[in-house]
Tab-separated table of C-alpha atoms in Angstrom:
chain	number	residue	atom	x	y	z
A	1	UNK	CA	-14.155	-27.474	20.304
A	2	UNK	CA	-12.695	-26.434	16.790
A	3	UNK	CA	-13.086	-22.220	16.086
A	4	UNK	CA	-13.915	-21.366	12.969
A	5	UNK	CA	-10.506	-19.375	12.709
A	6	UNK	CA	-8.559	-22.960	13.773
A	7	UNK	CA	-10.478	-24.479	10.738
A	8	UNK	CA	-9.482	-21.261	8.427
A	9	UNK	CA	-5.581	-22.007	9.212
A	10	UNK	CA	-5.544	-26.222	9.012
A	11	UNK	CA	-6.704	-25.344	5.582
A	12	UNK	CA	-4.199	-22.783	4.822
A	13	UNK	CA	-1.434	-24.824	6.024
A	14	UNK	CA	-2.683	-27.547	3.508
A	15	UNK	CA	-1.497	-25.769	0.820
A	16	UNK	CA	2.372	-26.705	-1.055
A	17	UNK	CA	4.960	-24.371	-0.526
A	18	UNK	CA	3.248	-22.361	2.414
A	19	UNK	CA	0.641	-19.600	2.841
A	20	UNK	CA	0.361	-17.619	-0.704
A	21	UNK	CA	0.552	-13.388	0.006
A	22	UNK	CA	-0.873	-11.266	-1.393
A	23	UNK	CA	-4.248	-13.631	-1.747
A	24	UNK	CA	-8.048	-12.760	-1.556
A	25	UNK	CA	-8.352	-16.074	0.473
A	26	UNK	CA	-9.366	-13.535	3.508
A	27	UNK	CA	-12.504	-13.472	5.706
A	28	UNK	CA	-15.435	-11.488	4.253
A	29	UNK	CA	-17.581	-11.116	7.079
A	30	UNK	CA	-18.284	-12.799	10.556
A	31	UNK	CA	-16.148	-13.253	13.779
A	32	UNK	CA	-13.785	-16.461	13.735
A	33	UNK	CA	-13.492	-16.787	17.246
A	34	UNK	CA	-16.610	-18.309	17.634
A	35	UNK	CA	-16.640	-22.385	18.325
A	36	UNK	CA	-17.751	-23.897	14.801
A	37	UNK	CA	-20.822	-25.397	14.747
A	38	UNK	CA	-21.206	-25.875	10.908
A	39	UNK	CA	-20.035	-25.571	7.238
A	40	UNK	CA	-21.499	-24.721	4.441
A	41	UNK	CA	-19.031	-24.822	0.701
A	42	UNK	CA	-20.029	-22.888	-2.236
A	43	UNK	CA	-19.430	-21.331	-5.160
A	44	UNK	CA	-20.043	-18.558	-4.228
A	45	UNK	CA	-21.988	-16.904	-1.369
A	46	UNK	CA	-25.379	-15.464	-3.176
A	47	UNK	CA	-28.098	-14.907	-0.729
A	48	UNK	CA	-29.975	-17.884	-1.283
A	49	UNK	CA	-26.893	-19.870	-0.293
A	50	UNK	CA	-26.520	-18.026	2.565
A	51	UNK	CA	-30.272	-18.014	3.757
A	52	UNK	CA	-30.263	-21.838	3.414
A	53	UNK	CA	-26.753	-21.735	5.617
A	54	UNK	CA	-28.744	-20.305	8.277
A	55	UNK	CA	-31.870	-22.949	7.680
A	56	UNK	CA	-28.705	-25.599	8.634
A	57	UNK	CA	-27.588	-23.487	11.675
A	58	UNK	CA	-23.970	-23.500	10.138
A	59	UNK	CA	-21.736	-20.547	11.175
A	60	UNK	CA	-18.834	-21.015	8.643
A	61	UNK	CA	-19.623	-20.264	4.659
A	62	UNK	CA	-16.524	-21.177	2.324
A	63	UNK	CA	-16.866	-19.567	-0.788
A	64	UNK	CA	-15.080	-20.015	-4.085
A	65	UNK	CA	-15.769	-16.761	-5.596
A	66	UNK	CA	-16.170	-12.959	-4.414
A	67	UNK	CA	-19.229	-12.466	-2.073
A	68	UNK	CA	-19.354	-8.369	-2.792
A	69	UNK	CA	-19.125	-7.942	-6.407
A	70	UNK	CA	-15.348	-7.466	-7.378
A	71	UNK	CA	-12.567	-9.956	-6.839
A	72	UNK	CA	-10.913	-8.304	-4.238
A	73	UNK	CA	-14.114	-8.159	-2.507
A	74	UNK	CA	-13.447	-4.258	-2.442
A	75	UNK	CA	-16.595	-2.547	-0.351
A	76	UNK	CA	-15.587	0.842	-0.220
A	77	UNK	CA	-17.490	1.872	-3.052
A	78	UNK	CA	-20.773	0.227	-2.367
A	79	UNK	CA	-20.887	1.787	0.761
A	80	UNK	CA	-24.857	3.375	0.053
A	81	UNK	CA	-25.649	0.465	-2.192
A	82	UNK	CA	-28.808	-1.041	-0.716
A	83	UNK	CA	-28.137	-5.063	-1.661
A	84	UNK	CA	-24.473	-4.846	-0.708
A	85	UNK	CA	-25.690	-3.326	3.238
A	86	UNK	CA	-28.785	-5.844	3.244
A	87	UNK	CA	-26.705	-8.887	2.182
A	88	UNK	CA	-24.081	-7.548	4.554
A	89	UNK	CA	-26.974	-6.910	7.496
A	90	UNK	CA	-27.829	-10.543	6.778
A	91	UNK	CA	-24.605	-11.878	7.215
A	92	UNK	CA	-23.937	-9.581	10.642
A	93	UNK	CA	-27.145	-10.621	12.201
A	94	UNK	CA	-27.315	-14.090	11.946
A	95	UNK	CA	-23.261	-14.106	13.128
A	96	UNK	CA	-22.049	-15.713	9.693
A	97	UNK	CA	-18.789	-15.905	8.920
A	98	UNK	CA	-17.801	-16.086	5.079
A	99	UNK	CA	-14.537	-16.971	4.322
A	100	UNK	CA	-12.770	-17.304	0.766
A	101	UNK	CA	-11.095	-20.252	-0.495
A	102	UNK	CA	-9.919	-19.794	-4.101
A	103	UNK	CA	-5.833	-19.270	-4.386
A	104	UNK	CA	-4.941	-21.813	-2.045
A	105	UNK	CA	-7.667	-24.371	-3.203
A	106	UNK	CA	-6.129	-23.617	-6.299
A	107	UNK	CA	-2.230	-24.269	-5.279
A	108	UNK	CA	-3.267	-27.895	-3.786
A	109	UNK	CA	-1.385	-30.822	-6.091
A	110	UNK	CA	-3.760	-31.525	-7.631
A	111	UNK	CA	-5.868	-28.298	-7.595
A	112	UNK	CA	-8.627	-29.155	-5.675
A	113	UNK	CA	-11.424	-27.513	-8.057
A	114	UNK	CA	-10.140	-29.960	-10.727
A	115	UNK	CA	-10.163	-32.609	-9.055
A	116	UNK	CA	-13.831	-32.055	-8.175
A	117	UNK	CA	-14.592	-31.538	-11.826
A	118	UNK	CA	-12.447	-34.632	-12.998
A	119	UNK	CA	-14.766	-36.575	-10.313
A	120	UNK	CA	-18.183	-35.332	-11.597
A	121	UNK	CA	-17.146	-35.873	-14.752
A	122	UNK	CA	-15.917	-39.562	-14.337
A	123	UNK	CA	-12.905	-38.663	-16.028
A	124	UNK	CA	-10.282	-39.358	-13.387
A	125	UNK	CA	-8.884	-41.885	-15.475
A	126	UNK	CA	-7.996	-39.704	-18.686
A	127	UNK	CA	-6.427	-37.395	-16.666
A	128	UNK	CA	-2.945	-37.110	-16.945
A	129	UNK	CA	-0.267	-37.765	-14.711
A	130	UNK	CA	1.347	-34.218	-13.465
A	131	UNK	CA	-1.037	-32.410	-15.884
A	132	UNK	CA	-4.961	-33.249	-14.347
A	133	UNK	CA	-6.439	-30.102	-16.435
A	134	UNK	CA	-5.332	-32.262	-19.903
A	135	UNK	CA	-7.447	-35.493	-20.318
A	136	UNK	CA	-6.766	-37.772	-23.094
A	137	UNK	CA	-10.163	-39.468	-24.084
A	138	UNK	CA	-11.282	-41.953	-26.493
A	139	UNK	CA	-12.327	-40.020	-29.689
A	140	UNK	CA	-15.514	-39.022	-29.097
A	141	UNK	CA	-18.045	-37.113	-31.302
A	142	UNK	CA	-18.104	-33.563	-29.910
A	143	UNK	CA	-21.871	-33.221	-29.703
A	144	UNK	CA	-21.508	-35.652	-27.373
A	145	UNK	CA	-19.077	-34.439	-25.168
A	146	UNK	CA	-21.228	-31.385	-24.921
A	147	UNK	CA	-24.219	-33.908	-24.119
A	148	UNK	CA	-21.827	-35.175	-21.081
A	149	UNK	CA	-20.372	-32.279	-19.954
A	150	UNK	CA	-24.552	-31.177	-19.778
A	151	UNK	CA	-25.749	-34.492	-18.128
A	152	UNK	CA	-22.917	-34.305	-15.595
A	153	UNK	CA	-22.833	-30.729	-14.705
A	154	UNK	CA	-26.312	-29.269	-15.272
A	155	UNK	CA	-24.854	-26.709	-17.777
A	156	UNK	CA	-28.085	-25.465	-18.923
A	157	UNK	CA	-26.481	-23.299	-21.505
A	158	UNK	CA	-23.440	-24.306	-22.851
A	159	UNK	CA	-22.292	-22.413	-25.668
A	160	UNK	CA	-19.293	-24.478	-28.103
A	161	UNK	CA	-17.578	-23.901	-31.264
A	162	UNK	CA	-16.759	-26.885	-34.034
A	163	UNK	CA	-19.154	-29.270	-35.572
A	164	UNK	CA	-20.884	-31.545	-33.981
A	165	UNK	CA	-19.526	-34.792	-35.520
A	166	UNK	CA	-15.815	-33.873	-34.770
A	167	UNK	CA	-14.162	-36.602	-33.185
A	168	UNK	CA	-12.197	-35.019	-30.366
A	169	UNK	CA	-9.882	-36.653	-27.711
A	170	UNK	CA	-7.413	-34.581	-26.255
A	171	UNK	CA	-9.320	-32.251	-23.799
A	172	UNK	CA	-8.100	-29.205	-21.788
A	173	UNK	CA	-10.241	-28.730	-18.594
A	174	UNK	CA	-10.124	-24.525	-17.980
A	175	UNK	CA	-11.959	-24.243	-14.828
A	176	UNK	CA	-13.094	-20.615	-13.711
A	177	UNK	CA	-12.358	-17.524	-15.797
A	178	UNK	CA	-8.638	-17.811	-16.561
A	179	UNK	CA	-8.169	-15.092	-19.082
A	180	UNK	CA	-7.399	-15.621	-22.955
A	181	UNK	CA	-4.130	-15.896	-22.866
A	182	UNK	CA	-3.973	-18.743	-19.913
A	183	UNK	CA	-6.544	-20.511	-22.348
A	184	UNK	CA	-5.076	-20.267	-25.658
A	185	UNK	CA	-1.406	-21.142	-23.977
A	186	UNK	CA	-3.764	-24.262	-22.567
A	187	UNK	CA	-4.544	-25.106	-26.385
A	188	UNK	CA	-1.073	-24.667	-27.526
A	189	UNK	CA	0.464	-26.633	-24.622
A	190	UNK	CA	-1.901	-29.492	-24.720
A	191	UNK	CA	-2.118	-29.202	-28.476
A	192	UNK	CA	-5.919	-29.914	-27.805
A	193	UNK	CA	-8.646	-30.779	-29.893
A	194	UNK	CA	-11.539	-29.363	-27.780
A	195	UNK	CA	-11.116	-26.690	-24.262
A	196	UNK	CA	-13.818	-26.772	-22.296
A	197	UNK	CA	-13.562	-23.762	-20.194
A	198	UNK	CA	-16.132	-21.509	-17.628
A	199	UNK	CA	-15.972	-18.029	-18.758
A	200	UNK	CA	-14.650	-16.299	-21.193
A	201	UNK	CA	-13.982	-12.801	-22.683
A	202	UNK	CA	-15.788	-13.427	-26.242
A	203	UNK	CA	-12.742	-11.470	-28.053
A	204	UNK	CA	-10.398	-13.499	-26.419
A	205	UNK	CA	-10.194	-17.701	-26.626
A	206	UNK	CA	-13.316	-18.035	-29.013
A	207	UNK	CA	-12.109	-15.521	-31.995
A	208	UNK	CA	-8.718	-17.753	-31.661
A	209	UNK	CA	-10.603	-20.883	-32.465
A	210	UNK	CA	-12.868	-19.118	-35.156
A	211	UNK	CA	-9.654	-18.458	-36.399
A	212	UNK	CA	-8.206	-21.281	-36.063
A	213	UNK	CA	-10.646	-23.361	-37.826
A	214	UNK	CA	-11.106	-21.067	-40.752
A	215	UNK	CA	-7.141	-21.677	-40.980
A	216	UNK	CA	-7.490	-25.194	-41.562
A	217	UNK	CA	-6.788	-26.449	-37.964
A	218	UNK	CA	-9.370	-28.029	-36.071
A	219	UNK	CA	-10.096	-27.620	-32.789
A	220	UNK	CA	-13.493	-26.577	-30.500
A	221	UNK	CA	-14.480	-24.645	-27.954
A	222	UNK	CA	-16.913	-25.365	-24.986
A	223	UNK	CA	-18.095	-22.955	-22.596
A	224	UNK	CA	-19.823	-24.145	-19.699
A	225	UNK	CA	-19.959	-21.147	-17.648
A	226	UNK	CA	-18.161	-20.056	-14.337
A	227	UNK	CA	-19.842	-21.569	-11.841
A	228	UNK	CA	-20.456	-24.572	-13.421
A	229	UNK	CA	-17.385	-25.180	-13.957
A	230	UNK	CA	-16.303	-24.934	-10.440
A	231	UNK	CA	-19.054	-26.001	-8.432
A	232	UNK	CA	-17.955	-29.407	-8.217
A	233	UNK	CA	-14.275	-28.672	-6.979
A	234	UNK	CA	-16.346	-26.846	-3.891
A	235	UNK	CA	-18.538	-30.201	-3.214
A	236	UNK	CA	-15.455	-32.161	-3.207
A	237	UNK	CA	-14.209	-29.891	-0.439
A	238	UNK	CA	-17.599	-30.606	1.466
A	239	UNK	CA	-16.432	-34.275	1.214
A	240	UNK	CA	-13.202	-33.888	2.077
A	241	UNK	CA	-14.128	-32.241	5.192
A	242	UNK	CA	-16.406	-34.507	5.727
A	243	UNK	CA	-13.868	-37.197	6.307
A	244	UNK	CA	-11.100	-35.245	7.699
A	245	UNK	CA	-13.502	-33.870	10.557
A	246	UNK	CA	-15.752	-36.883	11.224
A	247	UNK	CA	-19.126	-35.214	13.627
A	248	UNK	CA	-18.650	-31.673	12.072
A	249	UNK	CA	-21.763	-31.082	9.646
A	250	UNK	CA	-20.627	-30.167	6.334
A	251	UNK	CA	-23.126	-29.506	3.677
A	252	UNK	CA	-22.252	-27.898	0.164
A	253	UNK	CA	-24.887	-25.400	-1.357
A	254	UNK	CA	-24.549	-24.898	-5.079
A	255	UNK	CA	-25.255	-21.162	-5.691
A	256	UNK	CA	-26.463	-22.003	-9.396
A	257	UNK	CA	-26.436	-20.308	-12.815
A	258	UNK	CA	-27.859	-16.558	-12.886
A	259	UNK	CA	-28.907	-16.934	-15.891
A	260	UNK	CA	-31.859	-18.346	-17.561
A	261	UNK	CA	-32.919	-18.277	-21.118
C-alpha cells in the first residue's frame, strides 16, 4: 500500500529540472509514514476543509497556500495563540497530515494552477503556445469578461478597472498574489489589454493602470481574489490524481472566499 510520504515524493519528482530548495512545499503537520487511505486538495487548509477531510476519512490534505498564517508557515510566534494550538490539536488528533504543494505545482510545464484555471475557464484554446498565462481572445466587451470570469469561478466580488464596453482581447492570467512588479512586467510583456489577477497590493498593479489610462493607453484590471484564482489549478490536481492512482479516493475541498459583503 502507497504511504503518504511515497505519494509526497512521486509528486516532487514530477517537477522539471528536479526538486526546487529552498521551497515551502514541506509537511505542515501529520506523520507520512502512515499507509494512505485518502486525499483531500485545497486551496488552502482552513478548518472547515479540514473538518470535512475527516467526514471523508482521508489522511493526506494538499494545500496550495500556508495553513498557519505566514508563508513560511512560521509557528514560533503563535506559540500561545489559541486558533493556531486548536487548529493544530485538530490536525494531531485526528492523525492528518497536511502537506504543501505550491513551488513545485508551480514549476510543472505548464504550471499546473494555470492549467486548472485555463480549464474552468474554457479558455484552453486562447492560450498560447509556450506562454499559457497570455490568452488571445476574440474582442470581447470587458463587462463581459468580468460576467465570465464570475459565472465560471464564483468570484463573488470581483473588483476591475476600465469601462465596461472596452473591447479587450489579449488577456494575462496572474494567478495567486504575484507582486506588482511580476504583474505590471506581465502587462508590458504581453502588451495586454486586460490582467486578470488574484491579489493585489492596491499601490502596486492598479495605480499603474489608473495611470495608465489617464495617459491615454488603455488597458483594465480584474481582480478576482486569491483563492479564486487558484482554486481550480488545486481541483485539477484532484483529477489528475484521480487518474494517475485509479482506487485511491481523491476529493478536492474548495476552502472559499473569507470575505462577504
Amino acid at each position: 500500500m502507497l504511504t503518504i510520504g511515497e505519494l509526497i515524493a512521486q509528486l516532487l519528482d514530477l517537477t522539471p529540472g528536479g526538486r526546487r530548495s529552498p521551497t515551502v512545499d514541506t509537511v505542515k503537520a501529520g506523520d507520512t509514514a502512515q499507509p494512505l487511505r485518502g486525499v483531500v486538495t485545497t486551496c488552502l487548509a482552513t478548518v472547515a476543509v479540514i473538518r470535512r477531510a475527516i467526514d471523508l476519512d482521508a489522511n493526506l490534505i494538499i494545500t496550495h497556500e500556508p495553513t498557519y498564517y505566514s508563508h513560511e508557515d512560521e509557528t514560533a510566534w503563535l506559540a500561545d495563540d489559541p486558533v493556531y494550538t486548536a487548529k493544530r490539536r485538530l490536525l494531531d488528533e485526528h492523525g492528518l497530515v497536511v502537506w504543501r504543494y505550491h513551488d513545485h505545482i508551480h514549476s510543472l510545464q505548464p504550471d499546473g494552477i494555470v492549467s486548472g484555471l485555463l480549464a474552468q475557464l474554457g479558455w484552453e484554446a486562447y492560450a498560447t503556445p509556450g506562454q499559457p498565462w497570455l490568452c488571445i481572445l476574440p474582442p470581447t466587451r470587458l463587462d463581459r469578461i468580468v460576467a465570465h470570469l464570475a459565472a465560471r469561478t464564483g468570484a463573488a466580488h470581483i473588483r476591475t478597472i476600465g469601462e465596461g464596453q472596452r473591447r479587450c482581447s489579449r488577456v494575462g492570467l496572474a494567478v495567486g498574489a504575484g507582486g506588482g512588479q511580476r504583474q505590471i512586467g506581465m502587462i508590458r510583456s504581453g502588451t495586454l489589454d486586460l490582467l486578470v489577477c488574484g491579489e493585489i497590493n492596491e499601490w502596486e498593479v492598479a495605480e499603474y493602470v489608473r495611470d495608465a489610462n489617464l495617459l491615454g493607453h488603455a488597458l483594465a484590471l480584474a481582480v478576482l481574489g486569491h483563492l479564486d484564482s487558484e482554486e481550480a489549478g488545486m481541483a485539477w490536481l484532484a483529477g489528475w490524481l484521480s487518474e494517475r492512482y485509479p482506487g485511491l479516493a481523491v476529493t478536492h475541498v474548495p476552502a472559499g472566499s473569507p470575505f462577504s459583503r
